[in-house]
mmCIF file of C-alpha atoms in Angstrom:
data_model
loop_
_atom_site.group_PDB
_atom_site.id
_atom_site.type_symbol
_atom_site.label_atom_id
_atom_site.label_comp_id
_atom_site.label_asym_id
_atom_site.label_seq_id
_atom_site.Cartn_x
_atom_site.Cartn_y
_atom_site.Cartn_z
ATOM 1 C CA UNK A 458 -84.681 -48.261 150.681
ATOM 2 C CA UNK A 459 -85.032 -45.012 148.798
ATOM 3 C CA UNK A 460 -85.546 -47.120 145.525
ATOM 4 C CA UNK A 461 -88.339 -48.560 147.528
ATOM 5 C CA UNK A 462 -89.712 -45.352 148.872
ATOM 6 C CA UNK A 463 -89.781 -43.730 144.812
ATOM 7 C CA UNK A 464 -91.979 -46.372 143.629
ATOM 8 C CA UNK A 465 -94.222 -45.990 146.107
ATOM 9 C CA UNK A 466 -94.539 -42.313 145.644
ATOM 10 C CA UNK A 467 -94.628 -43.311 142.062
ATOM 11 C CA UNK A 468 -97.682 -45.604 142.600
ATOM 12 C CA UNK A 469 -99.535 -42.686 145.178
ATOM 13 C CA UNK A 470 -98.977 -39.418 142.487
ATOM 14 C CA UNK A 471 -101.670 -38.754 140.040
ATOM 15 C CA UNK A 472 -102.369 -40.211 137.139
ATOM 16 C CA UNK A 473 -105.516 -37.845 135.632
ATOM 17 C CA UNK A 474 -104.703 -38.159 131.630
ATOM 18 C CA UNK A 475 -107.751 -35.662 131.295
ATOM 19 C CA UNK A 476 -110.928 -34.387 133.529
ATOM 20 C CA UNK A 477 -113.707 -36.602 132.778
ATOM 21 C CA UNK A 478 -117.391 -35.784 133.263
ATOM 22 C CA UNK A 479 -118.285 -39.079 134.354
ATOM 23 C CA UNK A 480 -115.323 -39.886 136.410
ATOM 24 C CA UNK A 481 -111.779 -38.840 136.844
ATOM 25 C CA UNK A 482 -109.070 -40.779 138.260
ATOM 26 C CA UNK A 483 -106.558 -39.046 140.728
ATOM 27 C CA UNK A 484 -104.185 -41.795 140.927
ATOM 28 C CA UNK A 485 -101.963 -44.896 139.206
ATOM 29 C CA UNK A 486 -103.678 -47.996 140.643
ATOM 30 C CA UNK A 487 -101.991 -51.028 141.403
ATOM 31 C CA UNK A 488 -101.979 -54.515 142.887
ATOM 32 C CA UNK A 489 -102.615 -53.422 146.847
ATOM 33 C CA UNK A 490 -104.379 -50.379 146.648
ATOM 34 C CA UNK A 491 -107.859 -50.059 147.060
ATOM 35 C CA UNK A 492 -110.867 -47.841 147.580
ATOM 36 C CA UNK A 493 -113.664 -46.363 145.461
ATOM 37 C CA UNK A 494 -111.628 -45.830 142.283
ATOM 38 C CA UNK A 495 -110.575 -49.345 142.402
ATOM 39 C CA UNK A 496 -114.129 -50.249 142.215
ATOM 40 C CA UNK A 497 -114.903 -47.793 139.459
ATOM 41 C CA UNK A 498 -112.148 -49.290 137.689
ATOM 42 C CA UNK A 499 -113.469 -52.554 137.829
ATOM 43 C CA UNK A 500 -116.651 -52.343 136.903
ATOM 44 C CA UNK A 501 -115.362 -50.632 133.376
ATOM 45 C CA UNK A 502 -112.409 -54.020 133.042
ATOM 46 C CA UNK A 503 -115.318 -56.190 134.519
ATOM 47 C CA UNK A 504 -115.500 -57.506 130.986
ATOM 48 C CA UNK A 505 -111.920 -59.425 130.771
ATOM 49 C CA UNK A 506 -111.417 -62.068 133.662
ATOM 50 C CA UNK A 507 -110.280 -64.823 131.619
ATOM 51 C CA UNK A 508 -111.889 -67.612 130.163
ATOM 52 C CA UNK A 509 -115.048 -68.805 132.978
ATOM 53 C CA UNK A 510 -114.494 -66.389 135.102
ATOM 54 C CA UNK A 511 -115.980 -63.057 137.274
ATOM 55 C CA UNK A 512 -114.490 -60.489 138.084
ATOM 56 C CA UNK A 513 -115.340 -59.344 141.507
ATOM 57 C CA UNK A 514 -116.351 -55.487 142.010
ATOM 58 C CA UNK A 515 -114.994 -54.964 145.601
ATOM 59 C CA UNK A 516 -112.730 -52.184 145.593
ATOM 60 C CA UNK A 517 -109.586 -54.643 146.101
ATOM 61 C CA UNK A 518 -106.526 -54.821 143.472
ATOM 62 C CA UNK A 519 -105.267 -58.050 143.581
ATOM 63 C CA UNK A 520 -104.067 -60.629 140.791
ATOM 64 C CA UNK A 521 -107.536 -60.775 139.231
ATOM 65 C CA UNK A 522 -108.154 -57.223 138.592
ATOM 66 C CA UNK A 523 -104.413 -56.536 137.571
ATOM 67 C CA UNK A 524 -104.852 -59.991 135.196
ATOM 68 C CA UNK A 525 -108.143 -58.386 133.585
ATOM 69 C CA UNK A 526 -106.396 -54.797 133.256
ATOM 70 C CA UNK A 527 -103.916 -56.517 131.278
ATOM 71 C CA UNK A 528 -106.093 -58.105 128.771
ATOM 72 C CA UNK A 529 -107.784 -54.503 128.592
ATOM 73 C CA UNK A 530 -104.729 -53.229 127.792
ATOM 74 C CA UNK A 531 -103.422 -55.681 125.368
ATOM 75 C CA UNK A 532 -107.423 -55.686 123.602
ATOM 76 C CA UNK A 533 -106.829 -52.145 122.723
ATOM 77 C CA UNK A 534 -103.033 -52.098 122.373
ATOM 78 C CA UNK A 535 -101.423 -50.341 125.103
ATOM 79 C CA UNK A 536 -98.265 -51.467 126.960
ATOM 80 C CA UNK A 537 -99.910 -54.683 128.776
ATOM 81 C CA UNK A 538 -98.831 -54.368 132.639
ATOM 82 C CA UNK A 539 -101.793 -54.186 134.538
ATOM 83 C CA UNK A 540 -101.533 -50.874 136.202
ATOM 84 C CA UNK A 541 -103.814 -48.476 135.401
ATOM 85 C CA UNK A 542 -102.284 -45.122 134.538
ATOM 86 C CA UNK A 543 -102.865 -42.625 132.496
ATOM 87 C CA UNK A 544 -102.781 -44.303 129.508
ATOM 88 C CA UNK A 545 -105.388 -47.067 130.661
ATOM 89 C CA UNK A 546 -107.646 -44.096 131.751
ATOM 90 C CA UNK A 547 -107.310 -42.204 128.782
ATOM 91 C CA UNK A 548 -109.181 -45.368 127.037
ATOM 92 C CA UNK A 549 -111.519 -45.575 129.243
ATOM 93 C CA UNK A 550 -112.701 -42.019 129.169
ATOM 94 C CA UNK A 551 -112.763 -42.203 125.620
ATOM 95 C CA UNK A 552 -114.437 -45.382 126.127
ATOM 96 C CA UNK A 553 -117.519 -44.211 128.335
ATOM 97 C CA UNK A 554 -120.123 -41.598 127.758
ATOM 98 C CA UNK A 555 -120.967 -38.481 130.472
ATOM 99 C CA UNK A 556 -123.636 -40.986 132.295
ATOM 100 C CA UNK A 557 -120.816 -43.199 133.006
ATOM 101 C CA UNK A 558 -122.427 -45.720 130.199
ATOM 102 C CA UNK A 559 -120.085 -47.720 127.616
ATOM 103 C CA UNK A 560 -120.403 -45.795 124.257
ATOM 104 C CA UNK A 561 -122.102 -48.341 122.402
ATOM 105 C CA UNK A 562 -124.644 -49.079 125.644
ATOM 106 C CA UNK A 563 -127.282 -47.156 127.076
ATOM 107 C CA UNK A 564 -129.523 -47.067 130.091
ATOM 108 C CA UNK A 565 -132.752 -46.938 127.553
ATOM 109 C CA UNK A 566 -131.350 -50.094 125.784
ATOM 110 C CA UNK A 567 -131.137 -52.119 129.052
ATOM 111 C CA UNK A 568 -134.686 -50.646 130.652
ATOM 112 C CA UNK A 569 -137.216 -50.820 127.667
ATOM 113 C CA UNK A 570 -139.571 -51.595 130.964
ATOM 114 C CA UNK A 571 -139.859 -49.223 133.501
ATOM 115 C CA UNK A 572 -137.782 -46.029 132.807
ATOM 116 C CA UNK A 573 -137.737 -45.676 137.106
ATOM 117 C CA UNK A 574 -136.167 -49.308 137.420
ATOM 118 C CA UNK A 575 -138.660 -50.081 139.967
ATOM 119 C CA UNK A 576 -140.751 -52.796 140.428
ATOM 120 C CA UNK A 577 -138.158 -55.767 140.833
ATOM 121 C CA UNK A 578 -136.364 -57.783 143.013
ATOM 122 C CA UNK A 579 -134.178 -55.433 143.920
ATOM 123 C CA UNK A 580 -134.052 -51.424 144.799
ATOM 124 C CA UNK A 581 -134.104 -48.955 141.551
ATOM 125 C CA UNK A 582 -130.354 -48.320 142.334
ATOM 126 C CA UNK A 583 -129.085 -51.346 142.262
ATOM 127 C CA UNK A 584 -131.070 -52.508 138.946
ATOM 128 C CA UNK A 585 -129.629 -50.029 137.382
ATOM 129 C CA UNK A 586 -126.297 -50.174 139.003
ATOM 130 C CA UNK A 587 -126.001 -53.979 137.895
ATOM 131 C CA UNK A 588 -127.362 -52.585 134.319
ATOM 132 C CA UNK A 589 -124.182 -50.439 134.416
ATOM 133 C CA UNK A 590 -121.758 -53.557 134.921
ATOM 134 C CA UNK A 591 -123.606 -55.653 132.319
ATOM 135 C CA UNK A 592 -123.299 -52.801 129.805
ATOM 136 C CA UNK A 593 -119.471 -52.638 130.608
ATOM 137 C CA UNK A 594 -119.505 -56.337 130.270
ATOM 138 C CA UNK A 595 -120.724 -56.225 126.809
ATOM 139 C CA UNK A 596 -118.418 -53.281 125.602
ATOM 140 C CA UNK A 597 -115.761 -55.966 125.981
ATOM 141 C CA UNK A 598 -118.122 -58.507 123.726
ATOM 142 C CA UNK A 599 -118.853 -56.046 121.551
ATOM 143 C CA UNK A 600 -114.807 -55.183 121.001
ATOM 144 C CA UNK A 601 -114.098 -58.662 120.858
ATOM 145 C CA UNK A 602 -116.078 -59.422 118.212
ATOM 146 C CA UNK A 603 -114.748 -56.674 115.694
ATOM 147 C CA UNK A 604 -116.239 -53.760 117.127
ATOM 148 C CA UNK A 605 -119.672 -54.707 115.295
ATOM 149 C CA UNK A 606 -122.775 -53.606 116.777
ATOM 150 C CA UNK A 607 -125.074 -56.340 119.648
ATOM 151 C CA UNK A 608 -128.548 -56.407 119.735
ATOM 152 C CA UNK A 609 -129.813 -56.051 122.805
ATOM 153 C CA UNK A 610 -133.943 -57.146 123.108
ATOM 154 C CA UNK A 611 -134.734 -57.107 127.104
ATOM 155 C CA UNK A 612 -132.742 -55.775 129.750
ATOM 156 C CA UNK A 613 -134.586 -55.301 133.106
ATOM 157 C CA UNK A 614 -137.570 -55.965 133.952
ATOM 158 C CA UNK A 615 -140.089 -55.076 136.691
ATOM 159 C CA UNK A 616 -142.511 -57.854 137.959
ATOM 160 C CA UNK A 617 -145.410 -56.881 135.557
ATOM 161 C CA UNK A 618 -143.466 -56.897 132.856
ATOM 162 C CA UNK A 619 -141.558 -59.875 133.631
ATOM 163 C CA UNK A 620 -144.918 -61.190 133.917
ATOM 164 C CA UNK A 621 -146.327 -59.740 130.874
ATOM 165 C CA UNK A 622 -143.334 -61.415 128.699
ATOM 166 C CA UNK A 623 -143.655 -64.866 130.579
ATOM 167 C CA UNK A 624 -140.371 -64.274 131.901
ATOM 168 C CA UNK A 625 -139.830 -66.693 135.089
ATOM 169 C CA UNK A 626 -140.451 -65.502 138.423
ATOM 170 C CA UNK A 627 -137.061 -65.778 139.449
ATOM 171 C CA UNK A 628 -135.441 -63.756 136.745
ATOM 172 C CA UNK A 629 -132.319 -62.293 136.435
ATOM 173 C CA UNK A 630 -133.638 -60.048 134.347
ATOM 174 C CA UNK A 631 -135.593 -58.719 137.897
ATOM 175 C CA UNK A 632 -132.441 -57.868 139.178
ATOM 176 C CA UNK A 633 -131.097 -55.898 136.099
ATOM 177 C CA UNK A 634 -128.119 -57.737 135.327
ATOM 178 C CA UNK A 635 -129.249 -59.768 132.442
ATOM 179 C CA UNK A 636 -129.578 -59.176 128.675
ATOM 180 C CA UNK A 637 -131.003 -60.695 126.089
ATOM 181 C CA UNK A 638 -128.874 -60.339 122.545
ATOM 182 C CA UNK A 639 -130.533 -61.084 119.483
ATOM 183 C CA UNK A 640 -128.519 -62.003 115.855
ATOM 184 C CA UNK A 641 -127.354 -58.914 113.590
ATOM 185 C CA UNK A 642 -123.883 -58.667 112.619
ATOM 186 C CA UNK A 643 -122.954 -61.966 115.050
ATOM 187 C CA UNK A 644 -124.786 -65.453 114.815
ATOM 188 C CA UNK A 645 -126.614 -66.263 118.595
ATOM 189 C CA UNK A 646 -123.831 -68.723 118.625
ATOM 190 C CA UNK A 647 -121.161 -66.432 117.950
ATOM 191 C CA UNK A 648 -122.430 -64.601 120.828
ATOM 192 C CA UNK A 649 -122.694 -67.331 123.680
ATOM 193 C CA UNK A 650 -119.767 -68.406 122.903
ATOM 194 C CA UNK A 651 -117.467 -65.363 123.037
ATOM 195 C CA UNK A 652 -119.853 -64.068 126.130
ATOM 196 C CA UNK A 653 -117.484 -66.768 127.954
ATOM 197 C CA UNK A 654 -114.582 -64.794 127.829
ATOM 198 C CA UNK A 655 -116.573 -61.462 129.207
ATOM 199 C CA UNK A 656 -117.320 -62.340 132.979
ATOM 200 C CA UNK A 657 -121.161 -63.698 132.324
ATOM 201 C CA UNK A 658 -121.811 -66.383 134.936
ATOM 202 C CA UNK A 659 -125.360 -66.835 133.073
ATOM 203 C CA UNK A 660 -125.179 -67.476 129.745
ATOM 204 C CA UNK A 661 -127.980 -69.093 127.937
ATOM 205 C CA UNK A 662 -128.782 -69.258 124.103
ATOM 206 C CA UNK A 663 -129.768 -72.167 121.049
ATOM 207 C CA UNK A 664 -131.076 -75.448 122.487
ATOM 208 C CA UNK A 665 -131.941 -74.036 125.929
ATOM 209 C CA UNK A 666 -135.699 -73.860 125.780
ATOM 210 C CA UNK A 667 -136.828 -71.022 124.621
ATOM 211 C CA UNK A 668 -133.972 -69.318 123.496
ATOM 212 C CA UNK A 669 -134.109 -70.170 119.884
ATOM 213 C CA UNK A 670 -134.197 -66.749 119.357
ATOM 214 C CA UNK A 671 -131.866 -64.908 121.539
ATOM 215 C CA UNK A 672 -128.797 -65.256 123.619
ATOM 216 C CA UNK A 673 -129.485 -64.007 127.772
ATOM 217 C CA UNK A 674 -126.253 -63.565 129.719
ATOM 218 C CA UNK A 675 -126.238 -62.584 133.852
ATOM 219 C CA UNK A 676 -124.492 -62.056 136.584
ATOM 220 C CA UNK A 677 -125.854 -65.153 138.580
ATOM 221 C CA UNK A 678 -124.292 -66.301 141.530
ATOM 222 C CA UNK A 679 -123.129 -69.794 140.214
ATOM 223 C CA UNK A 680 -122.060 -70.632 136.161
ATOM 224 C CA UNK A 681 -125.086 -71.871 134.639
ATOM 225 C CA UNK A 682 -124.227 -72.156 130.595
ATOM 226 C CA UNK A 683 -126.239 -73.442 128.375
ATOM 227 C CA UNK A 684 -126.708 -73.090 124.551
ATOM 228 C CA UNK A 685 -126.226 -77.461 123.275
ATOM 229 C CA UNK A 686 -126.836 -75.832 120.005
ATOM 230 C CA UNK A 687 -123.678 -74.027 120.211
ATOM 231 C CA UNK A 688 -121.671 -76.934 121.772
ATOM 232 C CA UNK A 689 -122.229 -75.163 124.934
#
């Protein structure tokens, strides 16, 4: 019983590596708790479910976000037990900028469109609150694949300029959760085909029409991959 009552108390103290100026964690997170830094959390390990899978963002830690913390941890080679401490935090704050962006991701990369995020399917908030995940989502690409730089061409788009690209009216890119990668460093194929890994439920590229010349990932609600090109 009083081994049992240490590891809870254990599990509730604080586990702040540093102040951060985006966000600062006041406590070791586990499977069970939950609450708004278990949400934070999982937006920033949104980006290693597993092979197929999504990673939901509801301030619950169960097997899923433990499983995902653990391939965060093992990606950038700390002790692999999916509780975030101060170690797992210290990452991540050296991972994400004062805007509470990746490093490698901003809000002008994913809104080349309307700078207010209004104008699409959903409120200015949320647009840019799905931007956020998607740009945590490709941090974990972007790792995975050598730490090279991603293109990104279109992030979110309002209605005209959804419109103005010939984008289809039911978009995700209205919503703010979609981006469109073009080739650099990583083939288009190279990129559909790791984006699996990352939590993309959308992910379109080579042989889908017209995407000869990018790769668009999302956040639909259903998988819908597509890329025959790529063998996807």
């Amino acid at each position: 019983m009083l081994l049992s009552s240490v590891v809870l108390g254990v599990m509730a103290t604080a586990g702040t590596a540093r102040a951060d100026s985006c966000y600062t964690w006041s406590r070791t997170l586990a499977q069970g708790a939950s609450g708004a830094d278990v949400k934070t959390l999982q937006i920033r390990v949104a980006g290693y479910p597993g092979y197929g899978a999504v990673l939901d963002i509801d301030g619950s830690y169960g097997p899923a976000t433990a499983a995902a913390v653990k391939r965060f941890q093992s990606a950038y080679g700390l002790t692999a037990d999916g509780i975030a401490g101060p170690a797992t935090f210290s990452k991540i704050y050296a991972l994400q900028d004062d805007d509470c962006t990746p490093a490698h991701f901003s809000y002008a990369e994913l809104n080349r469109c309307n700078s207010t995020w209004e104008g699409g399917a959903v409120s200015a908030a949320t647009a840019k609150a799905n931007a956020l995940r998607t740009m945590w989502k490709l941090e974990a690409l972007r790792h995975a694949l050598g730490d090279r730089s991603i293109t990104v061409t279109s992030g979110f788009r309002s209605r005209a300029c959804n419109d103005a690209v010939g984008g289809a009216t039911s978009s995700r890119h209205l919503y703010g959760d979609a981006a469109d990668l073009g080739a650099g460093p990583h083939s288009l194929c190279t990129l559909a085909r790791q984006a699996r890994n990352h939590g993309f439920s959308g992910i379109l590229g080579p042989g889908y029409p017209g995407h000869g010349d990018h790769t668009h990932v999302d956040h639909r609600s259903s998988r819908f991959w597509s890329a025959s090109s790529c063998g996807i």
